[in-house]
């Protein structure tokens, strides 16, 4: 059994991959050389970005040899033939580069994918996960506020997803908003919705809507009300961009009905001391 991986730096994720290779009794680890990828336009982003901070493949090889006894071979145009002749099954990290290598150089092999985080890539950028949350008994005020934001969400013209939000300060609802397309709320109905081109969680910056979270924070600012210490009620868990806005606005608690975390949005909310509470009506 062989393993193939592109490793630009040494960190825990890569070491975990190597340990997994040991556990699967891999006999040779092929390190993909950056120069090997340079002609591939599909991975130009890896070449451009990693050429600034990546160690050389030889340096990576020397570093990994301190952690494993698996023989390590640098995969370049000279050693590609050697790897191609090796008919063993192959271990790959689950990422877009592995898919490319499999389809171009490893067809017909028995493949085992390892689920270990190495870096952000197109395979995991749209991954979703359930955010770690608290469960609470609903007070009359919380129930009433959620009914308000569910009703508010119906005002959205967005057929992809209708979201309602409320900002609560000192026990009072100070702002209500829904996601609304700009410059005209019927924009997706006139020209189509950019979100329809992508799966959920993928290219989330391609959007023409002002999210409901933006709406309530902006409305509070218009009224001269600070969101510091406020609570946010949402029908859907915030996207990463809104999560950053919420965290930096000083909001301390989010109540939400449904949704998932993308790009570790729940982790940087918690990192700013924001409490997450999922409720069911």
XYZ file of N, CA and C in Angstrom:
843
model
N 0.848 -1.191 0.000
C 0.000 0.000 0.000
C 0.886 1.244 0.000
N 0.559 2.206 -0.875
C 1.299 3.460 -0.922
C 0.385 4.600 -0.490
N 0.986 5.748 -0.206
C 0.222 6.950 0.122
C 0.776 8.098 -0.717
N -0.115 9.029 -1.094
C 0.287 10.191 -1.887
C -0.333 11.432 -1.257
N 0.495 12.468 -1.066
C -0.026 13.673 -0.421
C 0.859 14.870 -0.773
N 0.243 16.039 -0.927
C 0.989 17.286 -1.071
C 1.090 17.918 0.314
N 2.304 18.126 0.804
C 2.527 18.660 2.148
C 3.448 19.877 2.045
N 2.903 21.093 2.129
C 3.734 22.295 2.009
C 4.397 22.717 3.318
N 3.783 22.348 4.444
C 4.311 22.685 5.765
C 4.072 21.493 6.681
N 4.682 21.516 7.841
C 4.456 20.439 8.813
C 3.615 20.973 9.953
N 2.412 20.449 10.091
C 1.584 20.777 11.256
C 0.816 19.520 11.669
N 0.006 19.642 12.682
C -0.622 18.467 13.283
C -1.449 17.666 12.293
N -2.159 18.357 11.388
C -2.989 17.644 10.421
C -2.175 16.708 9.547
N -1.042 17.203 9.073
C -0.188 16.365 8.231
C 0.433 15.213 9.027
N 0.821 15.502 10.271
C 1.383 14.434 11.093
C 0.324 13.376 11.391
N -0.917 13.805 11.577
C -2.004 12.840 11.780
C -2.181 11.959 10.546
N -2.019 12.568 9.361
C -2.113 11.784 8.129
C -0.999 10.742 8.080
N 0.208 11.140 8.435
C 1.343 10.214 8.433
C 1.105 9.076 9.429
N 0.589 9.417 10.605
C 0.304 8.374 11.605
C -0.773 7.413 11.101
N -1.742 7.957 10.375
C -2.780 7.099 9.800
C -2.180 6.174 8.742
N -1.209 6.695 8.002
C -0.507 5.865 7.020
C 0.228 4.713 7.712
N 0.844 5.021 8.848
C 1.534 3.979 9.607
C 0.549 2.916 10.074
N -0.604 3.362 10.548
C -1.609 2.427 11.045
C -2.126 1.518 9.927
N -2.120 2.028 8.704
C -2.595 1.241 7.556
C -1.455 0.488 6.871
N -0.282 0.529 7.477
C 0.903 -0.199 6.997
C 1.308 0.212 5.579
N 1.310 1.518 5.361
C 1.781 2.066 4.088
C 3.269 1.774 3.943
N 3.674 1.345 2.748
C 5.075 0.986 2.520
C 5.896 2.120 1.913
N 5.235 3.073 1.232
C 5.931 4.220 0.645
C 5.002 5.428 0.657
N 5.530 6.574 1.094
C 4.781 7.821 1.067
C 5.373 8.702 -0.027
N 4.556 9.037 -1.022
C 4.983 9.908 -2.112
C 4.576 11.346 -1.794
N 5.564 12.226 -1.709
C 5.317 13.645 -1.469
C 5.234 14.368 -2.804
N 4.103 14.997 -3.068
C 3.920 15.710 -4.333
C 4.770 16.978 -4.324
N 5.638 17.107 -5.313
C 6.490 18.284 -5.420
C 5.704 19.443 -6.028
N 5.927 20.651 -5.509
C 5.202 21.829 -5.986
C 5.433 22.038 -7.482
N 6.640 21.793 -7.946
C 6.936 21.958 -9.368
C 6.126 20.988 -10.227
N 5.760 19.852 -9.638
C 4.961 18.861 -10.336
C 3.571 19.431 -10.648
N 3.102 20.346 -9.779
C 1.775 20.939 -9.956
C 1.785 22.201 -10.806
N 2.943 22.803 -10.979
C 3.013 24.124 -11.607
C 2.322 24.203 -12.973
N 2.431 23.185 -13.842
C 1.752 23.299 -15.142
C 0.231 23.157 -15.058
N -0.276 22.697 -13.917
C -1.704 22.427 -13.791
C -2.455 23.708 -13.401
N -3.148 24.312 -14.361
C -3.847 25.575 -14.112
C -4.899 25.438 -13.014
N -5.476 24.252 -12.896
C -6.509 24.023 -11.888
C -5.988 24.290 -10.479
N -4.676 24.087 -10.292
C -4.095 24.261 -8.961
C -3.119 25.430 -8.919
N -3.369 26.403 -9.776
C -2.540 27.608 -9.779
C -2.583 28.306 -8.427
N -3.756 28.225 -7.744
C -3.882 28.879 -6.441
C -2.937 28.258 -5.414
N -2.715 26.943 -5.494
C -1.782 26.299 -4.579
C -0.344 26.724 -4.873
N -0.023 26.805 -6.143
C 1.334 27.186 -6.537
C 1.635 28.612 -6.106
N 0.703 29.525 -6.408
C 0.927 30.939 -6.090
C 1.020 31.174 -4.593
N 0.077 30.635 -3.842
C 0.036 30.907 -2.406
C 1.129 30.165 -1.649
N 1.313 28.904 -1.975
C 2.262 28.115 -1.199
C 3.707 28.388 -1.563
N 3.935 28.989 -2.740
C 5.315 29.322 -3.091
C 5.873 30.402 -2.173
N 4.992 31.107 -1.463
C 5.434 32.169 -0.565
C 5.885 31.641 0.793
N 5.214 30.586 1.289
C 5.506 30.148 2.654
C 5.891 28.675 2.775
N 5.725 27.924 1.688
C 5.956 26.484 1.791
C 7.439 26.159 1.906
N 7.739 25.103 2.651
C 9.082 24.545 2.656
C 9.300 23.806 1.338
N 10.534 23.600 0.983
C 10.803 22.783 -0.197
C 10.393 21.346 0.110
N 10.122 20.595 -0.940
C 9.719 19.207 -0.722
C 10.826 18.411 -0.050
N 12.073 18.731 -0.360
C 13.201 18.056 0.282
C 13.226 18.365 1.776
N 12.932 19.611 2.147
C 12.882 19.986 3.563
C 11.744 19.263 4.277
N 10.604 19.153 3.603
C 9.471 18.424 4.172
C 9.847 16.960 4.372
N 10.491 16.381 3.388
C 10.920 14.981 3.479
C 11.836 14.775 4.683
N 12.801 15.665 4.853
C 13.733 15.549 5.974
C 13.017 15.707 7.313
N 12.039 16.611 7.364
C 11.297 16.821 8.607
C 10.449 15.603 8.953
N 9.741 15.060 7.960
C 8.861 13.922 8.225
C 9.640 12.675 8.609
N 10.856 12.562 8.120
C 11.668 11.399 8.458
C 12.031 11.353 9.942
N 11.839 12.484 10.621
C 12.038 12.490 12.076
C 10.835 11.901 12.810
N 9.688 11.780 12.093
C 8.456 11.334 12.729
C 8.001 9.951 12.281
N 8.565 9.433 11.184
C 8.065 8.161 10.676
C 9.208 7.345 10.065
N 9.016 6.053 10.052
C 9.981 5.161 9.403
C 9.515 4.769 8.001
N 8.356 5.271 7.577
C 7.879 4.969 6.227
C 8.844 5.593 5.211
N 9.311 4.852 4.238
C 10.152 5.439 3.192
C 9.394 6.542 2.441
N 10.082 7.663 2.229
C 9.446 8.818 1.595
C 10.123 9.099 0.260
N 9.294 9.239 -0.789
C 9.797 9.524 -2.130
C 9.139 10.806 -2.625
N 9.930 11.716 -3.166
C 9.386 12.954 -3.725
C 8.784 12.643 -5.091
N 7.495 12.951 -5.252
C 6.809 12.681 -6.509
C 7.023 13.852 -7.467
N 7.818 13.608 -8.497
C 8.033 14.598 -9.543
C 7.993 13.855 -10.880
N 8.378 14.527 -11.946
C 8.274 13.900 -13.264
C 9.241 12.730 -13.413
N 10.319 12.724 -12.646
C 11.286 11.625 -12.717
C 10.783 10.375 -11.990
N 10.058 10.575 -10.872
C 9.612 9.423 -10.073
C 8.173 9.005 -10.378
N 7.513 9.762 -11.273
C 6.126 9.427 -11.600
C 6.017 8.030 -12.190
N 6.980 7.671 -13.049
C 6.949 6.340 -13.655
C 7.047 5.245 -12.622
N 7.896 5.464 -11.614
C 8.040 4.484 -10.537
C 6.720 4.288 -9.806
N 6.063 5.411 -9.483
C 4.789 5.303 -8.771
C 3.731 4.662 -9.647
N 3.722 4.999 -10.951
C 2.712 4.471 -11.857
C 2.821 2.965 -12.007
N 4.045 2.424 -11.918
C 4.253 0.990 -12.035
C 3.825 0.252 -10.774
N 3.764 0.995 -9.657
C 3.375 0.388 -8.388
C 1.859 0.181 -8.387
N 1.433 -1.053 -8.370
C 0.004 -1.359 -8.479
C -0.677 -1.527 -7.124
N 0.041 -1.171 -6.064
C -0.552 -1.293 -4.733
C -1.766 -0.377 -4.590
N -2.579 -0.682 -3.592
C -3.664 0.233 -3.245
C -3.055 1.513 -2.700
N -3.841 2.577 -2.674
C -3.294 3.893 -2.340
C -4.131 4.576 -1.266
N -3.440 5.254 -0.365
C -4.083 6.038 0.685
C -3.937 7.514 0.318
N -5.047 8.255 0.382
C -5.051 9.676 0.033
C -5.830 10.455 1.072
N -5.423 11.691 1.380
C -6.277 12.548 2.213
C -7.485 12.971 1.384
N -8.618 13.156 2.018
C -9.824 13.527 1.283
C -9.801 15.031 0.983
N -9.385 15.387 -0.230
C -9.323 16.777 -0.655
C -9.319 16.830 -2.176
N -9.464 18.049 -2.745
C -9.605 18.166 -4.189
C -8.340 17.762 -4.939
N -7.170 18.027 -4.396
C -5.932 17.634 -5.054
C -5.837 16.117 -5.173
N -6.285 15.406 -4.156
C -6.271 13.945 -4.195
C -7.162 13.423 -5.313
N -8.321 14.060 -5.482
C -9.232 13.660 -6.557
C -8.550 13.811 -7.910
N -7.841 14.928 -8.097
C -7.113 15.180 -9.335
C -6.045 14.105 -9.572
N -5.230 13.817 -8.552
C -4.166 12.828 -8.680
C -4.736 11.442 -8.986
N -5.851 11.130 -8.332
C -6.484 9.829 -8.537
C -6.945 9.678 -9.979
N -7.613 10.712 -10.506
C -8.177 10.637 -11.851
C -7.098 10.677 -12.931
N -5.976 11.345 -12.655
C -4.942 11.506 -13.685
C -3.861 10.438 -13.630
N -3.524 9.974 -12.429
C -2.367 9.086 -12.306
C -2.647 7.758 -11.601
N -3.791 7.628 -10.936
C -3.986 6.455 -10.083
C -5.244 5.666 -10.417
N -5.738 5.806 -11.626
C -6.948 5.089 -12.007
C -6.746 3.583 -11.900
N -7.774 2.904 -11.465
C -7.720 1.456 -11.345
C -7.195 0.957 -10.020
N -6.705 1.884 -9.167
C -6.196 1.467 -7.857
C -7.346 1.335 -6.851
N -7.131 0.501 -5.881
C -8.018 0.480 -4.725
C -7.626 1.665 -3.846
N -8.582 2.512 -3.521
C -8.273 3.772 -2.836
C -8.922 3.809 -1.460
N -8.153 4.276 -0.485
C -8.684 4.537 0.846
C -8.470 6.019 1.152
N -9.556 6.727 1.405
C -9.454 8.136 1.738
C -9.378 8.305 3.260
N -8.539 9.227 3.689
C -8.392 9.534 5.112
C -9.036 10.899 5.375
N -9.969 10.926 6.307
C -10.629 12.178 6.679
C -9.793 12.872 7.746
N -8.902 13.741 7.314
C -8.057 14.502 8.235
C -7.907 15.895 7.657
N -8.041 16.922 8.515
C -7.981 18.294 8.008
C -6.532 18.697 7.767
N -6.222 19.045 6.508
C -4.893 19.510 6.148
C -4.883 21.007 5.877
N -5.848 21.459 5.108
C -5.951 22.876 4.722
C -7.322 23.068 4.103
N -7.736 24.322 3.982
C -8.978 24.603 3.268
C -8.780 24.275 1.794
N -9.742 23.589 1.216
C -9.693 23.276 -0.213
C -11.120 23.162 -0.717
N -11.269 22.931 -1.993
C -12.614 22.936 -2.571
C -13.458 21.751 -2.139
N -12.821 20.721 -1.574
C -13.585 19.585 -1.071
C -14.239 19.894 0.264
N -13.554 20.676 1.108
C -14.107 20.883 2.452
C -14.667 22.272 2.684
N -14.510 23.175 1.699
C -14.934 24.552 1.928
C -16.440 24.650 2.142
N -17.173 23.705 1.548
C -18.614 23.736 1.711
C -19.144 22.768 2.738
N -18.251 22.143 3.482
C -18.696 21.208 4.509
C -19.513 21.926 5.578
N -20.513 21.255 6.064
C -21.338 21.827 7.114
C -21.277 20.930 8.337
N -21.544 21.520 9.484
C -21.546 20.729 10.700
C -22.560 21.321 11.663
N -23.013 20.499 12.561
C -23.926 20.976 13.576
C -23.142 21.772 14.610
N -23.503 23.022 14.856
C -22.765 23.788 15.865
C -23.071 23.275 17.268
N -22.067 23.274 18.117
C -22.289 22.876 19.500
C -23.123 23.928 20.212
N -24.264 23.538 20.763
C -25.195 24.514 21.313
C -25.751 24.042 22.653
N -26.420 24.960 23.324
C -27.142 24.665 24.546
C -28.624 24.496 24.238
N -29.295 23.710 25.039
C -30.745 23.583 24.925
C -31.372 24.263 26.137
N -32.462 24.984 25.928
C -33.090 25.715 27.026
C -34.599 25.525 26.996
N -35.203 25.749 28.132
C -36.656 25.831 28.191
C -37.070 27.214 27.727
N -38.074 27.282 26.857
C -38.453 28.548 26.256
C -39.348 29.358 27.186
N -38.943 30.587 27.413
C -39.812 31.502 28.162
C -40.868 32.052 27.209
N -41.863 32.695 27.762
C -42.917 33.290 26.939
C -42.332 34.356 26.002
N -41.351 35.115 26.507
C -40.739 36.163 25.684
C -39.969 35.560 24.512
N -39.181 34.500 24.778
C -38.409 33.861 23.715
C -39.352 33.295 22.657
N -40.405 32.612 23.092
C -41.373 32.048 22.150
C -42.018 33.142 21.317
N -42.417 34.212 21.964
C -43.051 35.322 21.263
C -42.115 35.950 20.237
N -40.842 36.109 20.622
C -39.869 36.713 19.703
C -39.637 35.827 18.495
N -39.580 34.522 18.712
C -39.399 33.630 17.573
C -40.604 33.667 16.635
N -41.778 33.779 17.180
C -42.953 33.911 16.310
C -42.841 35.179 15.465
N -42.296 36.230 16.048
C -42.112 37.485 15.303
C -41.125 37.317 14.154
N -39.998 36.631 14.412
C -38.997 36.533 13.349
C -39.407 35.520 12.277
N -40.185 34.502 12.671
C -40.717 33.578 11.662
C -41.657 34.331 10.732
N -42.465 35.189 11.300
C -43.358 36.020 10.495
C -42.559 37.007 9.646
N -41.503 37.588 10.224
C -40.655 38.526 9.504
C -40.002 37.854 8.300
N -39.595 36.601 8.451
C -38.934 35.877 7.358
C -39.827 35.742 6.136
N -41.138 35.690 6.335
C -42.062 35.533 5.203
C -42.073 36.770 4.309
N -41.538 37.891 4.794
C -41.500 39.120 3.993
C -40.375 39.095 2.957
N -39.437 38.146 3.108
C -38.316 38.075 2.179
C -38.772 37.563 0.821
N -38.266 38.190 -0.238
C -38.571 37.750 -1.602
C -37.585 36.687 -2.076
N -36.667 36.268 -1.211
C -35.632 35.310 -1.573
C -36.213 33.894 -1.571
N -36.303 33.291 -2.749
C -36.873 31.939 -2.808
C -35.879 30.890 -2.328
N -34.570 31.233 -2.323
C -33.536 30.280 -1.890
C -33.641 30.024 -0.397
N -33.713 31.100 0.374
C -33.825 30.964 1.814
C -34.372 32.253 2.401
N -35.431 32.154 3.184
C -36.022 33.312 3.853
C -35.630 33.275 5.319
N -35.006 34.364 5.764
C -34.478 34.416 7.128
C -35.045 35.633 7.852
N -35.406 35.437 9.112
C -35.856 36.535 9.953
C -34.925 36.696 11.137
N -34.781 37.939 11.611
C -33.881 38.210 12.734
C -34.474 39.285 13.628
N -34.129 39.211 14.910
C -34.525 40.239 15.874
C -33.343 40.510 16.788
N -33.104 41.773 17.071
C -32.087 42.158 18.047
C -32.803 42.555 19.317
N -32.398 41.930 20.424
C -33.049 42.165 21.712
C -32.050 42.817 22.660
N -32.436 43.949 23.220
C -31.572 44.662 24.165
C -32.393 45.016 25.403
N -31.859 44.648 26.554
C -32.548 44.931 27.820
C -33.971 44.376 27.828
N -34.128 43.170 27.272
C -35.426 42.505 27.313
C -36.450 43.022 26.327
N -36.023 43.851 25.368
C -36.956 44.399 24.387
C -36.435 44.172 22.969
N -37.359 43.907 22.059
C -36.994 43.800 20.650
C -36.785 45.211 20.112
N -35.553 45.515 19.709
C -35.246 46.865 19.228
C -35.144 46.931 17.712
N -35.056 45.760 17.038
C -34.981 45.773 15.575
C -35.407 44.424 15.033
N -36.146 44.455 13.940
C -36.552 43.265 13.208
C -36.090 43.428 11.754
N -35.687 42.336 11.115
C -35.284 42.426 9.714
C -35.360 41.050 9.061
N -35.428 41.053 7.746
C -35.355 39.829 6.958
C -34.288 40.007 5.888
N -33.832 38.913 5.304
C -32.839 39.032 4.240
C -33.497 39.664 3.018
N -32.805 40.625 2.424
C -33.414 41.430 1.371
C -32.383 41.731 0.284
N -32.743 41.445 -0.944
C -31.826 41.680 -2.057
C -31.695 43.167 -2.357
N -30.502 43.523 -2.810
C -30.190 44.912 -3.131
C -29.591 44.976 -4.545
N -29.898 46.047 -5.284
C -30.611 47.271 -4.883
C -32.133 47.141 -4.933
N -32.646 45.984 -5.389
C -34.094 45.804 -5.454
C -34.433 44.433 -4.928
N -35.463 44.340 -4.111
C -35.769 43.067 -3.453
C -36.177 41.973 -4.441
N -36.643 42.362 -5.640
C -37.052 41.377 -6.641
C -35.933 41.013 -7.613
N -34.699 41.407 -7.277
C -33.567 41.172 -8.162
C -33.439 39.717 -8.614
N -33.531 38.730 -7.695
C -33.386 37.336 -8.145
C -34.505 36.884 -9.068
N -35.665 37.480 -8.918
C -36.790 37.114 -9.778
C -36.673 37.743 -11.156
N -35.915 38.831 -11.250
C -35.735 39.503 -12.535
C -34.566 38.924 -13.318
N -33.455 38.651 -12.626
C -32.232 38.236 -13.302
C -31.739 36.849 -12.889
N -32.422 36.249 -11.937
C -31.945 34.980 -11.405
C -31.111 35.209 -10.155
N -31.014 34.190 -9.321
C -30.289 34.292 -8.055
C -28.914 33.664 -8.206
N -27.867 34.407 -7.884
C -26.503 33.884 -7.974
C -26.322 32.629 -7.120
N -27.050 32.528 -6.006
C -26.900 31.373 -5.130
C -27.359 30.083 -5.801
N -28.204 30.191 -6.828
C -28.716 29.001 -7.499
C -27.618 28.265 -8.267
N -26.491 28.927 -8.474
C -25.392 28.327 -9.229
C -24.530 27.404 -8.383
N -24.701 27.459 -7.054
C -23.792 26.735 -6.169
C -24.546 25.923 -5.128
N -23.867 24.909 -4.604
C -24.418 24.144 -3.497
C -24.391 24.987 -2.227
N -25.171 24.580 -1.254
C -25.161 25.273 0.028
C -23.767 25.260 0.623
N -23.330 26.430 1.104
C -22.037 26.534 1.743
C -20.882 26.794 0.793
N -21.125 26.758 -0.524
C -20.055 26.956 -1.505
C -20.162 28.337 -2.118
N -19.041 29.061 -2.195
C -19.002 30.425 -2.730
C -20.065 31.310 -2.081
N -20.080 31.300 -0.765
C -21.110 32.013 -0.034
C -20.979 33.523 -0.145
N -19.851 33.997 -0.689
C -19.694 35.438 -0.878
C -20.408 35.917 -2.130
N -20.857 34.991 -2.989
C -21.581 35.382 -4.189
C -23.053 35.556 -3.833
N -23.394 36.734 -3.417
C -24.753 36.983 -2.944
C -25.116 38.443 -3.180
N -26.371 38.689 -3.515
C -26.839 40.066 -3.727
C -27.759 40.520 -2.597
N -27.873 39.705 -1.558
C -28.788 40.019 -0.469
C -28.048 40.579 0.742
N -28.704 41.524 1.413
C -28.258 41.934 2.741
C -28.905 40.967 3.725
N -28.090 40.263 4.487
C -28.629 39.250 5.396
C -29.384 39.898 6.553
N -30.260 39.099 7.162
C -31.102 39.616 8.235
C -30.279 40.123 9.409
N -29.145 39.473 9.699
C -28.284 39.918 10.791
C -27.748 41.321 10.529
N -27.355 41.566 9.267
C -26.888 42.901 8.883
C -28.008 43.914 9.074
N -29.217 43.506 8.706
C -30.362 44.408 8.810
C -30.651 44.856 10.230
N -30.635 43.936 11.195
C -30.985 44.340 12.565
C -29.860 45.141 13.224
N -28.606 44.779 12.922
C -27.494 45.544 13.504
C -27.466 46.956 12.920
N -27.739 47.062 11.608
C -27.781 48.376 10.971
C -28.938 49.216 11.504
N -30.086 48.582 11.719
C -31.243 49.316 12.237
C -30.984 49.807 13.650
N -30.328 48.988 14.463
C -29.987 49.425 15.817
C -29.042 50.616 15.761
N -28.066 50.564 14.848
C -27.139 51.682 14.705
C -27.883 52.952 14.276
N -28.860 52.802 13.405
C -29.650 53.947 12.953
C -30.396 54.607 14.121
N -30.791 53.757 15.074
C -31.511 54.271 16.248
C -30.566 54.734 17.352
N -29.264 54.524 17.150
C -28.309 54.900 18.186
C -28.248 53.918 19.337
N -28.624 52.646 19.056
C -28.621 51.603 20.088
C -27.398 50.712 19.890
N -26.594 50.584 20.926
C -25.405 49.730 20.828
C -25.804 48.263 20.926
N -25.235 47.397 20.079
C -25.517 45.968 20.178
C -24.696 45.264 21.262
N -23.837 46.009 21.937
C -23.009 45.428 22.996
C -23.873 44.754 24.060
N -23.654 43.464 24.280
C -24.399 42.723 25.294
C -25.789 42.311 24.881
N -26.173 42.579 23.627
C -27.519 42.257 23.160
C -27.650 40.770 22.835
N -28.869 40.347 22.567
C -29.162 38.990 22.142
C -29.712 39.040 20.723
N -29.364 38.028 19.933
C -29.813 37.969 18.543
C -30.672 36.728 18.355
N -31.847 36.910 17.799
C -32.763 35.811 17.507
C -32.780 35.598 15.998
N -32.568 34.348 15.558
C -32.481 34.048 14.136
C -33.275 32.799 13.788
N -33.858 32.812 12.600
C -34.477 31.581 12.122
C -33.411 30.595 11.660
N -32.249 31.120 11.149
C -31.181 30.271 10.609
C -29.840 30.665 11.218
N -28.978 29.674 11.419
C -27.643 29.937 11.943
C -26.899 30.876 10.999
N -26.136 31.843 11.518
C -25.491 32.836 10.648
C -24.389 32.248 9.767
N -24.251 32.833 8.571
C -23.148 32.475 7.687
C -21.848 33.003 8.304
N -20.685 32.603 7.799
C -19.414 33.058 8.393
C -19.259 34.574 8.410
N -19.706 35.254 7.360
C -19.559 36.705 7.311
C -20.408 37.374 8.394
N -21.649 36.921 8.514
C -22.514 37.497 9.540
C -22.048 37.101 10.936
N -21.508 35.894 11.065
C -21.003 35.459 12.371
C -19.882 36.385 12.839
N -19.005 36.792 11.927
C -17.925 37.726 12.289
C -18.503 39.064 12.715
N -19.502 39.546 11.948
C -20.139 40.825 12.274
C -20.795 40.760 13.650
N -21.503 39.671 13.896
C -22.186 39.499 15.180
C -21.183 39.477 16.327
N -20.109 38.700 16.137
C -19.107 38.573 17.201
C -18.451 39.913 17.507
N -18.086 40.651 16.475
C -17.394 41.919 16.670
C -18.342 43.041 17.113
N -19.643 42.830 16.948
C -20.611 43.843 17.380
C -20.841 43.799 18.884
N -20.359 42.737 19.535
C -20.520 42.651 20.981
C -21.756 41.894 21.422
N -22.479 41.287 20.478
C -23.654 40.484 20.822
C -23.189 39.256 21.617
N -23.890 38.933 22.690
C -23.419 37.894 23.603
C -24.208 36.598 23.560
N -25.340 36.581 22.888
C -26.098 35.330 22.822
C -26.871 35.287 21.515
N -26.851 34.110 20.881
C -27.631 33.882 19.671
C -28.606 32.750 19.931
N -29.889 33.019 19.709
C -30.910 31.981 19.689
C -31.225 31.702 18.217
N -31.271 30.435 17.821
C -31.623 30.138 16.434
C -32.451 28.861 16.365
N -33.205 28.744 15.261
C -34.087 27.601 15.094
C -33.423 26.441 14.368
N -32.680 26.752 13.297
C -32.136 25.684 12.446
C -30.858 26.179 11.787
N -30.201 25.268 11.078
C -29.030 25.666 10.308
C -27.768 24.964 10.742
N -26.680 25.317 10.082
C -25.400 24.648 10.257
C -24.287 25.679 10.242
N -23.135 25.274 10.722
C -21.961 26.152 10.733
C -21.069 25.820 9.549
N -20.584 26.860 8.869
C -19.666 26.722 7.746
C -18.383 27.483 8.067
N -17.237 26.956 7.629
C -15.947 27.615 7.857
C -15.712 27.906 9.343
N -16.184 26.984 10.177
C -15.982 27.108 11.623
C -16.584 28.385 12.196
N -17.716 28.816 11.618
C -18.381 30.023 12.121
C -18.738 29.919 13.584
N -19.090 28.720 14.037
C -19.445 28.560 15.449
C -18.226 28.724 16.346
N -17.034 28.339 15.837
C -15.842 28.422 16.670
C -15.409 29.853 16.915
N -15.458 30.725 15.899
C -15.036 32.083 16.208
C -16.121 32.875 16.921
N -17.386 32.445 16.860
C -18.409 33.045 17.725
C -18.109 32.706 19.185
N -17.846 31.440 19.430
C -17.522 31.019 20.800
C -16.231 31.677 21.272
N -15.294 31.861 20.331
C -14.034 32.504 20.686
C -14.207 33.934 21.151
N -15.290 34.574 20.706
C -15.596 35.939 21.138
C -16.573 35.953 22.314
N -16.828 34.772 22.878
C -17.696 34.700 24.048
C -19.172 34.739 23.748
N -19.559 34.407 22.503
C -20.978 34.412 22.140
C -21.591 33.057 22.475
N -22.654 33.049 23.232
C -23.349 31.819 23.609
C -24.328 31.447 22.508
N -24.349 30.170 22.137
C -25.223 29.685 21.070
C -26.309 28.804 21.664
N -27.541 29.105 21.330
C -28.677 28.359 21.873
C -29.620 27.984 20.724
N -29.770 26.688 20.462
C -30.734 26.248 19.457
C -32.038 25.877 20.161
N -33.135 26.336 19.606
C -34.426 26.091 20.234
C -35.350 25.429 19.229
N -36.385 24.797 19.752
C -37.420 24.192 18.913
C -38.780 24.709 19.388
N -39.544 25.181 18.449
C -40.869 25.704 18.814
C -41.909 24.592 18.797
